[in-house]
Short mmCIF file of C-alpha atoms in Angstrom, two decimals:
data_model
loop_
_atom_site.label_atom_id
_atom_site.label_comp_id
_atom_site.label_asym_id
_atom_site.label_seq_id
_atom_site.Cartn_x
_atom_site.Cartn_y
_atom_site.Cartn_z
CA UNK A 16 -10.19 -4.68 29.30
CA UNK A 17 -7.27 -3.59 27.55
CA UNK A 18 -7.44 -0.63 25.75
CA UNK A 19 -5.52 0.99 22.56
CA UNK A 20 -5.54 3.68 21.02
CA UNK A 21 -5.24 3.90 16.65
CA UNK A 22 -3.77 6.84 14.76
CA UNK A 23 -5.10 7.08 11.14
CA UNK A 24 -7.84 5.85 9.69
CA UNK A 25 -6.60 4.12 6.62
CA UNK A 26 -6.61 0.49 6.05
CA UNK A 27 -4.08 -0.51 8.35
CA UNK A 28 -5.23 1.40 11.04
CA UNK A 29 -9.06 -0.26 10.21
CA UNK A 30 -6.88 -3.63 10.06
CA UNK A 31 -5.34 -2.93 13.31
CA UNK A 32 -8.49 -1.95 14.49
CA UNK A 33 -10.52 -4.23 13.61
CA UNK A 34 -8.60 -7.30 14.80
CA UNK A 35 -7.84 -5.84 18.38
CA UNK A 36 -11.68 -5.55 19.08
CA UNK A 37 -12.51 -8.97 17.98
CA UNK A 38 -9.82 -9.97 20.89
CA UNK A 39 -11.88 -8.25 23.23
CA UNK A 40 -10.17 -5.30 23.45
CA UNK A 41 -11.45 -1.54 23.79
CA UNK A 42 -10.33 0.98 20.78
CA UNK A 43 -9.99 4.23 20.07
CA UNK A 44 -9.82 5.29 16.35
CA UNK A 45 -8.90 8.38 16.08
CA UNK A 46 -9.07 10.37 12.39
CA UNK A 47 -7.60 13.61 11.30
CA UNK A 48 -10.47 14.14 8.74
CA UNK A 49 -13.68 14.70 9.07
CA UNK A 50 -15.19 11.30 7.78
CA UNK A 51 -12.94 8.47 6.69
CA UNK A 52 -13.30 8.05 3.16
CA UNK A 53 -11.28 6.07 0.38
CA UNK A 54 -10.06 6.84 -2.58
CA UNK A 55 -12.03 5.97 -6.09
CA UNK A 56 -9.42 3.90 -6.71
CA UNK A 57 -8.12 0.20 -6.36
CA UNK A 58 -5.54 -1.85 -4.65
CA UNK A 59 -3.65 -5.36 -5.85
CA UNK A 60 -3.06 -7.37 -2.48
CA UNK A 61 0.14 -10.07 -3.20
CA UNK A 62 -0.54 -13.45 -1.36
CA UNK A 63 1.35 -12.16 1.16
CA UNK A 64 -1.61 -9.05 1.34
CA UNK A 65 -3.88 -11.80 1.36
CA UNK A 66 -2.78 -14.08 3.83
CA UNK A 67 -3.02 -11.46 5.94
CA UNK A 68 -6.18 -10.66 5.92
CA UNK A 69 -7.03 -14.00 6.70
CA UNK A 70 -5.52 -14.33 9.88
CA UNK A 71 -7.79 -11.00 10.10
CA UNK A 72 -10.77 -13.05 10.07
CA UNK A 73 -11.52 -10.45 7.16
CA UNK A 74 -11.16 -13.29 4.66
CA UNK A 75 -14.77 -13.90 3.39
CA UNK A 76 -14.95 -9.75 3.50
CA UNK A 77 -12.51 -10.27 1.17
CA UNK A 78 -13.42 -12.75 -1.17
CA UNK A 79 -16.62 -11.58 -2.00
CA UNK A 80 -14.75 -8.46 -3.51
CA UNK A 81 -11.60 -9.39 -4.69
CA UNK A 82 -11.10 -10.11 -8.47
CA UNK A 83 -8.11 -12.68 -9.04
CA UNK A 84 -5.27 -11.46 -11.41
CA UNK A 85 -3.92 -13.47 -13.79
CA UNK A 86 0.20 -13.10 -14.63
CA UNK A 87 0.64 -11.11 -17.23
CA UNK A 88 3.97 -10.64 -17.80
CA UNK A 89 5.78 -7.90 -18.13
CA UNK A 90 7.00 -5.57 -21.29
CA UNK A 91 9.09 -3.22 -22.15
CA UNK A 92 6.69 0.08 -24.18
CA UNK A 93 8.51 -1.37 -27.55
CA UNK A 94 6.41 -4.42 -26.58
CA UNK A 95 8.96 -6.82 -25.94
CA UNK A 96 9.04 -8.96 -23.27
CA UNK A 97 11.07 -9.02 -19.98
CA UNK A 98 8.93 -12.14 -18.33
CA UNK A 99 6.74 -13.88 -20.38
CA UNK A 100 3.14 -14.42 -19.12
CA UNK A 101 2.81 -17.53 -16.67
CA UNK A 102 0.28 -20.34 -15.26
CA UNK A 103 0.24 -19.52 -11.98
CA UNK A 104 -1.97 -21.12 -9.06
CA UNK A 105 -4.62 -19.23 -8.15
CA UNK A 106 -3.47 -19.51 -4.48
CA UNK A 107 -0.07 -17.73 -5.90
CA UNK A 108 -2.53 -14.76 -7.21
CA UNK A 109 -2.34 -11.62 -6.37
CA UNK A 110 -5.47 -9.86 -5.89
CA UNK A 111 -7.44 -6.87 -6.93
CA UNK A 112 -9.71 -4.75 -5.30
CA UNK A 113 -11.73 -1.18 -5.28
CA UNK A 114 -10.56 0.33 -2.93
CA UNK A 115 -14.15 1.52 -1.55
CA UNK A 116 -15.49 -2.00 -1.71
CA UNK A 117 -12.46 -3.06 0.52
CA UNK A 118 -12.79 -0.01 2.99
CA UNK A 119 -16.47 -1.26 3.77
CA UNK A 120 -15.17 -4.77 4.97
CA UNK A 121 -13.05 -3.20 7.10
CA UNK A 122 -15.95 -1.00 8.20
CA UNK A 123 -18.11 -3.82 9.03
CA UNK A 124 -15.29 -6.06 11.05
CA UNK A 125 -14.73 -3.36 13.14
CA UNK A 126 -17.72 -4.49 15.79
CA UNK A 127 -19.24 -2.53 18.92
CA UNK A 128 -15.52 -2.17 20.79
CA UNK A 129 -14.18 0.62 18.67
CA UNK A 130 -14.95 4.08 19.38
CA UNK A 131 -14.42 5.95 15.80
CA UNK A 132 -13.51 9.75 16.06
CA UNK A 133 -12.89 12.42 13.59
CA UNK A 134 -11.55 15.56 13.31
CA UNK A 135 -8.88 15.10 15.60
CA UNK A 136 -5.04 16.19 15.02
CA UNK A 137 -3.04 14.25 17.05
CA UNK A 138 -0.32 16.74 17.47
CA UNK A 139 1.50 15.12 20.80
CA UNK A 140 2.27 12.05 21.91
CA UNK A 141 3.66 11.08 25.67
CA UNK A 142 6.10 8.50 26.18
CA UNK A 143 7.43 9.48 29.48
CA UNK A 144 8.76 6.20 31.52
CA UNK A 145 6.89 4.76 33.95
CA UNK A 146 3.90 6.14 32.61
CA UNK A 147 0.90 5.01 30.16
CA UNK A 148 1.78 5.92 26.52
CA UNK A 149 -0.68 8.87 24.95
CA UNK A 150 -1.42 11.12 22.10
CA UNK A 151 -3.41 14.26 22.34
CA UNK A 152 -4.35 17.13 19.76
CA UNK A 153 -4.56 20.00 22.17
CA UNK A 154 -8.11 19.90 23.23
CA UNK A 155 -7.86 16.42 24.84
CA UNK A 156 -5.55 13.04 25.77
CA UNK A 157 -6.05 10.10 24.95
CA UNK A 158 -4.75 7.89 27.15
CA UNK A 159 -4.23 3.91 26.42
CA UNK A 160 -2.63 0.67 27.00
CA UNK A 161 -1.34 0.44 23.72
CA UNK A 162 -1.12 3.51 20.96
CA UNK A 163 -0.24 2.20 17.57
CA UNK A 164 0.67 4.52 15.16
CA UNK A 165 -1.25 4.03 11.97
CA UNK A 166 -0.88 8.38 10.71
CA UNK A 167 1.15 7.78 7.37
CA UNK A 168 4.03 9.09 6.38
CA UNK A 169 3.79 12.20 7.79
CA UNK A 170 3.24 10.21 11.01
CA UNK A 171 3.72 12.69 14.44
CA UNK A 172 4.10 10.46 16.71
CA UNK A 173 7.08 8.68 14.52
CA UNK A 174 8.66 12.12 14.15
CA UNK A 175 9.06 12.48 17.94
CA UNK A 176 10.12 8.37 18.94
CA UNK A 177 11.88 7.87 15.56
CA UNK A 178 13.00 11.56 14.55
CA UNK A 179 15.82 9.83 12.44
CA UNK A 180 13.75 8.18 9.92
CA UNK A 181 13.20 11.30 7.40
CA UNK A 182 10.46 11.70 4.84
CA UNK A 183 12.08 12.24 1.09
CA UNK A 184 10.87 12.42 -2.26
CA UNK A 185 11.09 9.06 -4.37
CA UNK A 186 12.00 10.79 -7.43
CA UNK A 187 8.59 10.12 -8.52
CA UNK A 188 4.67 10.77 -8.93
CA UNK A 189 1.93 8.33 -9.55
CA UNK A 190 -1.31 8.62 -10.73
CA UNK A 191 -4.19 6.50 -10.32
CA UNK A 192 -8.07 5.29 -11.95
CA UNK A 193 -10.77 3.71 -12.37
CA UNK A 194 -12.91 3.60 -15.33
CA UNK A 195 -16.36 2.00 -14.73
CA UNK A 196 -17.03 -0.85 -17.37
CA UNK A 197 -19.43 1.12 -19.02
CA UNK A 198 -17.14 3.61 -20.44
CA UNK A 199 -14.18 1.02 -20.45
CA UNK A 200 -12.60 -0.08 -24.30
CA UNK A 201 -14.06 -3.47 -25.39
CA UNK A 202 -10.53 -4.95 -25.61
CA UNK A 203 -9.66 -8.51 -27.04
CA UNK A 204 -8.49 -10.12 -24.07
CA UNK A 205 -7.94 -10.04 -20.33
CA UNK A 206 -6.49 -7.21 -19.10
CA UNK A 207 -3.51 -7.58 -16.33
CA UNK A 208 0.15 -7.43 -16.35
CA UNK A 209 2.43 -4.06 -16.63
CA UNK A 210 4.88 -2.41 -19.01
CA UNK A 211 8.12 -0.95 -17.35
CA UNK A 212 10.16 1.80 -19.13
CA UNK A 213 12.74 4.41 -18.55
CA UNK A 214 11.13 6.38 -15.64
CA UNK A 215 7.87 5.07 -16.53
CA UNK A 216 5.69 1.81 -15.49
CA UNK A 217 1.71 1.20 -16.22
CA UNK A 218 0.29 -1.71 -14.78
CA UNK A 219 -4.16 -2.19 -14.93
CA UNK A 220 -6.35 -4.93 -14.01
CA UNK A 221 -10.12 -5.89 -14.45
CA UNK A 222 -12.16 -5.12 -11.42
CA UNK A 223 -15.21 -7.80 -12.16
CA UNK A 224 -15.95 -9.10 -15.43
CA UNK A 225 -17.90 -6.95 -18.12
CA UNK A 226 -21.34 -7.18 -17.94
CA UNK A 227 -21.81 -8.33 -14.50
CA UNK A 228 -21.82 -7.58 -11.37
CA UNK A 229 -18.40 -9.33 -10.77
CA UNK A 230 -16.32 -10.09 -7.66
CA UNK A 231 -17.17 -6.13 -6.63
CA UNK A 232 -19.70 -4.56 -6.62
CA UNK A 233 -18.24 -1.00 -8.08
CA UNK A 234 -16.36 -3.39 -11.11
CA UNK A 235 -14.27 -1.63 -13.85
CA UNK A 236 -10.72 -1.37 -15.10
CA UNK A 237 -7.54 -0.22 -12.95
CA UNK A 238 -4.96 1.52 -13.61
CA UNK A 239 -1.89 2.65 -11.99
CA UNK A 240 1.12 5.07 -14.31
CA UNK A 241 4.37 5.87 -12.45
CA UNK A 242 6.73 8.57 -14.00
CA UNK A 243 10.06 10.16 -12.52
CA UNK A 244 9.97 13.68 -11.29
CA UNK A 245 7.73 15.34 -9.08
CA UNK A 246 4.08 15.37 -8.62
CA UNK A 247 2.28 18.22 -11.49
CA UNK A 248 0.72 21.28 -10.18
CA UNK A 249 -1.45 21.41 -12.61
CA UNK A 250 -4.84 20.96 -13.51
CA UNK A 251 -6.68 17.13 -13.91
CA UNK A 252 -7.15 17.52 -17.64
CA UNK A 253 -3.98 19.19 -18.05
CA UNK A 254 -2.30 16.07 -16.05
CA UNK A 255 -4.70 13.99 -18.27
CA UNK A 256 -3.17 15.24 -21.75
CA UNK A 257 0.71 15.36 -20.10
CA UNK A 258 0.43 11.16 -19.55
CA UNK A 259 -1.69 10.70 -23.09
CA UNK A 260 1.80 12.39 -24.33
CA UNK A 261 4.51 10.31 -22.57
CA UNK A 262 2.60 6.85 -23.19
CA UNK A 263 2.08 7.39 -26.52
CA UNK A 264 3.01 4.42 -28.51
CA UNK A 265 2.97 1.90 -26.09
CA UNK A 266 1.34 -1.25 -26.56
CA UNK A 267 -2.04 -1.90 -25.62
CA UNK A 268 -4.27 -1.31 -24.24
CA UNK A 269 -2.57 1.59 -22.42
CA UNK A 270 -3.36 4.20 -24.87
CA UNK A 271 -7.18 2.70 -24.81
CA UNK A 272 -7.19 3.49 -21.12
CA UNK A 273 -6.14 6.65 -21.20
CA UNK A 274 -8.36 7.90 -23.53
CA UNK A 275 -11.26 6.65 -21.84
CA UNK A 276 -10.60 8.05 -18.52
CA UNK A 277 -11.50 11.53 -17.58
CA UNK A 278 -9.90 14.00 -15.64
CA UNK A 279 -12.57 13.40 -12.49
CA UNK A 280 -11.10 9.43 -12.43
CA UNK A 281 -7.60 10.81 -12.15
CA UNK A 282 -6.12 10.28 -8.58
CA UNK A 283 -2.56 11.94 -8.22
CA UNK A 284 0.39 11.20 -5.62
CA UNK A 285 3.61 11.89 -4.94
CA UNK A 286 5.57 9.50 -3.64
CA UNK A 287 7.47 9.85 -0.36
CA UNK A 288 9.71 7.19 1.49
CA UNK A 289 11.50 7.06 4.98
CA UNK A 290 15.00 7.31 4.37
CA UNK A 291 17.02 5.91 7.03
CA UNK A 292 13.88 3.67 8.18
CA UNK A 293 13.14 3.67 11.99
CA UNK A 294 14.89 2.21 14.78
CA UNK A 295 12.43 0.58 16.18
CA UNK A 296 8.81 -0.02 15.18
CA UNK A 297 7.89 -1.09 19.15
CA UNK A 298 8.58 1.25 21.89
CA UNK A 299 7.50 -0.59 25.76
CA UNK A 300 6.20 2.51 28.24
CA UNK A 301 5.77 1.42 31.65
CA UNK A 302 3.04 -1.16 31.79
CA UNK A 303 2.04 -0.59 27.91
CA UNK A 304 4.05 0.54 24.55
CA UNK A 305 3.76 2.17 21.42
CA UNK A 306 4.10 0.61 17.85
CA UNK A 307 4.72 2.31 14.22
CA UNK A 308 2.20 0.62 11.46
CA UNK A 309 2.18 1.12 7.65
CA UNK A 310 3.67 4.04 6.05
CA UNK A 311 4.59 5.34 9.40
CA UNK A 312 6.65 2.42 9.99
CA UNK A 313 7.75 2.05 6.06
CA UNK A 314 6.79 3.68 3.89
CA UNK A 315 7.87 2.87 0.21
CA UNK A 316 7.46 3.67 -3.31
CA UNK A 317 4.57 1.74 -4.96
CA UNK A 318 7.08 -0.96 -7.38
CA UNK A 319 6.32 -4.00 -6.11
CA UNK A 320 2.92 -3.43 -4.96
CA UNK A 321 3.69 -4.12 -1.37
CA UNK A 322 2.22 -0.86 1.13
CA UNK A 323 -1.07 -2.21 1.96
CA UNK A 324 -0.12 -5.45 2.20
CA UNK A 325 3.04 -5.38 4.58
CA UNK A 326 0.73 -2.63 6.62
CA UNK A 327 -1.91 -6.11 6.55
CA UNK A 328 1.11 -8.40 7.77
CA UNK A 329 2.02 -5.44 10.55
CA UNK A 330 -1.32 -5.73 12.15
CA UNK A 331 -2.16 -9.35 11.68
CA UNK A 332 1.73 -9.63 13.39
CA UNK A 333 0.82 -7.34 16.27
CA UNK A 334 -2.87 -9.00 16.82
CA UNK A 335 -1.08 -12.31 17.30
CA UNK A 336 1.40 -11.50 19.54
CA UNK A 337 -0.94 -9.64 21.65
CA UNK A 338 -2.90 -12.25 22.19
CA UNK A 339 0.58 -14.65 23.34
CA UNK A 340 2.20 -12.16 25.26
CA UNK A 341 1.85 -9.97 28.10
CA UNK A 342 1.67 -6.35 26.30
CA UNK A 343 5.15 -4.77 27.11
CA UNK A 344 6.56 -8.05 25.19
CA UNK A 345 4.13 -8.40 22.76
CA UNK A 346 5.81 -4.37 22.05
CA UNK A 347 9.06 -6.05 21.55
CA UNK A 348 8.67 -9.04 19.74
CA UNK A 349 6.78 -7.23 17.44
CA UNK A 350 9.29 -5.13 16.57
CA UNK A 351 12.09 -8.11 16.10
CA UNK A 352 9.49 -9.79 13.89
CA UNK A 353 8.67 -6.63 11.63
CA UNK A 354 12.07 -4.45 11.19
CA UNK A 355 14.36 -7.55 9.05
CA UNK A 356 10.97 -7.83 7.36
CA UNK A 357 10.02 -3.89 6.09
CA UNK A 358 13.73 -3.52 5.42
CA UNK A 359 13.66 -6.80 3.07
CA UNK A 360 10.57 -5.34 1.36
CA UNK A 361 12.45 -2.04 1.38
CA UNK A 362 16.00 -3.58 -0.16
CA UNK A 363 14.00 -5.26 -3.02
CA UNK A 364 11.70 -1.98 -4.34
CA UNK A 365 14.76 0.87 -4.00
CA UNK A 366 16.30 -1.92 -6.58
CA UNK A 367 13.27 -1.65 -8.97
CA UNK A 368 13.22 1.83 -8.25
CA UNK A 369 16.89 2.31 -9.51
CA UNK A 370 16.11 0.73 -12.78
CA UNK A 371 12.94 2.67 -13.73
CA UNK A 372 14.20 6.04 -13.15
CA UNK A 373 16.85 5.74 -14.78
CA UNK A 374 17.81 9.05 -17.03
CA UNK A 375 20.44 9.81 -19.72
CA UNK A 376 21.83 8.48 -23.29
CA UNK A 377 24.92 6.01 -22.31
CA UNK A 378 22.63 5.32 -18.89
CA UNK A 379 19.30 3.98 -20.84
CA UNK A 380 21.27 2.09 -22.77
CA UNK A 381 22.84 -0.05 -20.15
CA UNK A 382 19.02 0.23 -18.69
CA UNK A 383 18.01 -1.51 -22.00
CA UNK A 384 20.47 -4.40 -20.80
CA UNK A 385 19.41 -4.31 -17.31
CA UNK A 386 15.55 -4.35 -18.24
CA UNK A 387 15.98 -7.50 -20.06
CA UNK A 388 18.28 -9.27 -17.82
CA UNK A 389 18.20 -7.40 -13.81
CA UNK A 390 14.44 -6.41 -14.16
CA UNK A 391 13.16 -10.09 -14.53
CA UNK A 392 15.39 -10.87 -11.60
CA UNK A 393 14.21 -8.02 -9.52
CA UNK A 394 10.91 -9.38 -9.84
CA UNK A 395 11.36 -13.06 -9.41
CA UNK A 396 13.43 -12.40 -6.09
CA UNK A 397 10.40 -9.80 -4.68
CA UNK A 398 7.84 -12.12 -5.41
CA UNK A 399 9.88 -14.91 -3.39
CA UNK A 400 10.46 -12.41 -0.64
CA UNK A 401 7.37 -11.16 -0.34
CA UNK A 402 5.66 -14.60 -0.61
CA UNK A 403 7.96 -16.22 2.19
CA UNK A 404 5.55 -14.24 5.02
CA UNK A 405 3.55 -16.20 7.12
CA UNK A 406 1.25 -15.16 10.37
CA UNK A 407 2.79 -16.32 13.71
CA UNK A 408 1.80 -19.64 14.91
CA UNK A 409 0.15 -19.58 17.85
CA UNK A 410 1.81 -20.82 21.08
#
């Protein structure tokens, strides 16, 4: 029986652990925290991410918790339309999912071939030629045919195997919250779409329908705000007051949603990325190998909503290649498939970052032009690039 060690119990780590187990692998999943618990926020999955989950045989679980997100268009803070809402076929719509619901679906897909070990902080990696790969926490060594590094932007495994990939600040911070329906404001129309300003962005989406259980068992309104600058050290109360000041005067439903948000709803995230990206995502070692997955491979800002989607693509690609090829060959094939794909999405994300983080009076005037011309083109190109992904076809 082939064996794998997956380091990191986030969305990508859970997805690939379940996929390998369903293919007959014995999997050890190592998580640094004392228990695996997701943020009480939500995630938007674009069609490529949905496609990846279906390729991982998780479509039924996703359908039970996902809410389609209609095209709400893109506006500026003054209400001017950058991209008008358009009718979009259901199969091309993104969906929004509460992270806790998605987490539950991924946990349900693990099966009995996954051994979960929490409280394990991986500190060392064995990557000697001719030997099976292994990781250790200073007390125990975990050896397997395959090691999957799904341990996030600060990946210890990537730090040893791809030290040229540096973790740097993206120059912005993000805040997320889910307002439960009983506290959510009454709004005249469906919530959706996004608003882009100079250094600021706001996205909102409905989780299910008000007054019913909806598609999600944890219904409400999800919003995400990003702002140029470093993460704030103040208390959640002060951070929320700052957000209300920064977004004052923005078109609905921004002010209404911030007014309905409580400090305990707020989740702040420092946005960091990899510059440059690793030179390889797959490392054959002896009879097996090591692969990088998710943020450990291609951490990027959330401006295009592709972080989780690419992690699921990674998992689906790896699972498919391992079914079709011997292990060292599959590791190399994974590298060939994923590096160009990740690089293309990172390029699009960085173009959006450059537009959003513009500052200065003269630069802002140029930005206004850019928001009217460049931004729709970037968004359209990014959506096209994202939609192009398909699972590897069976041989």
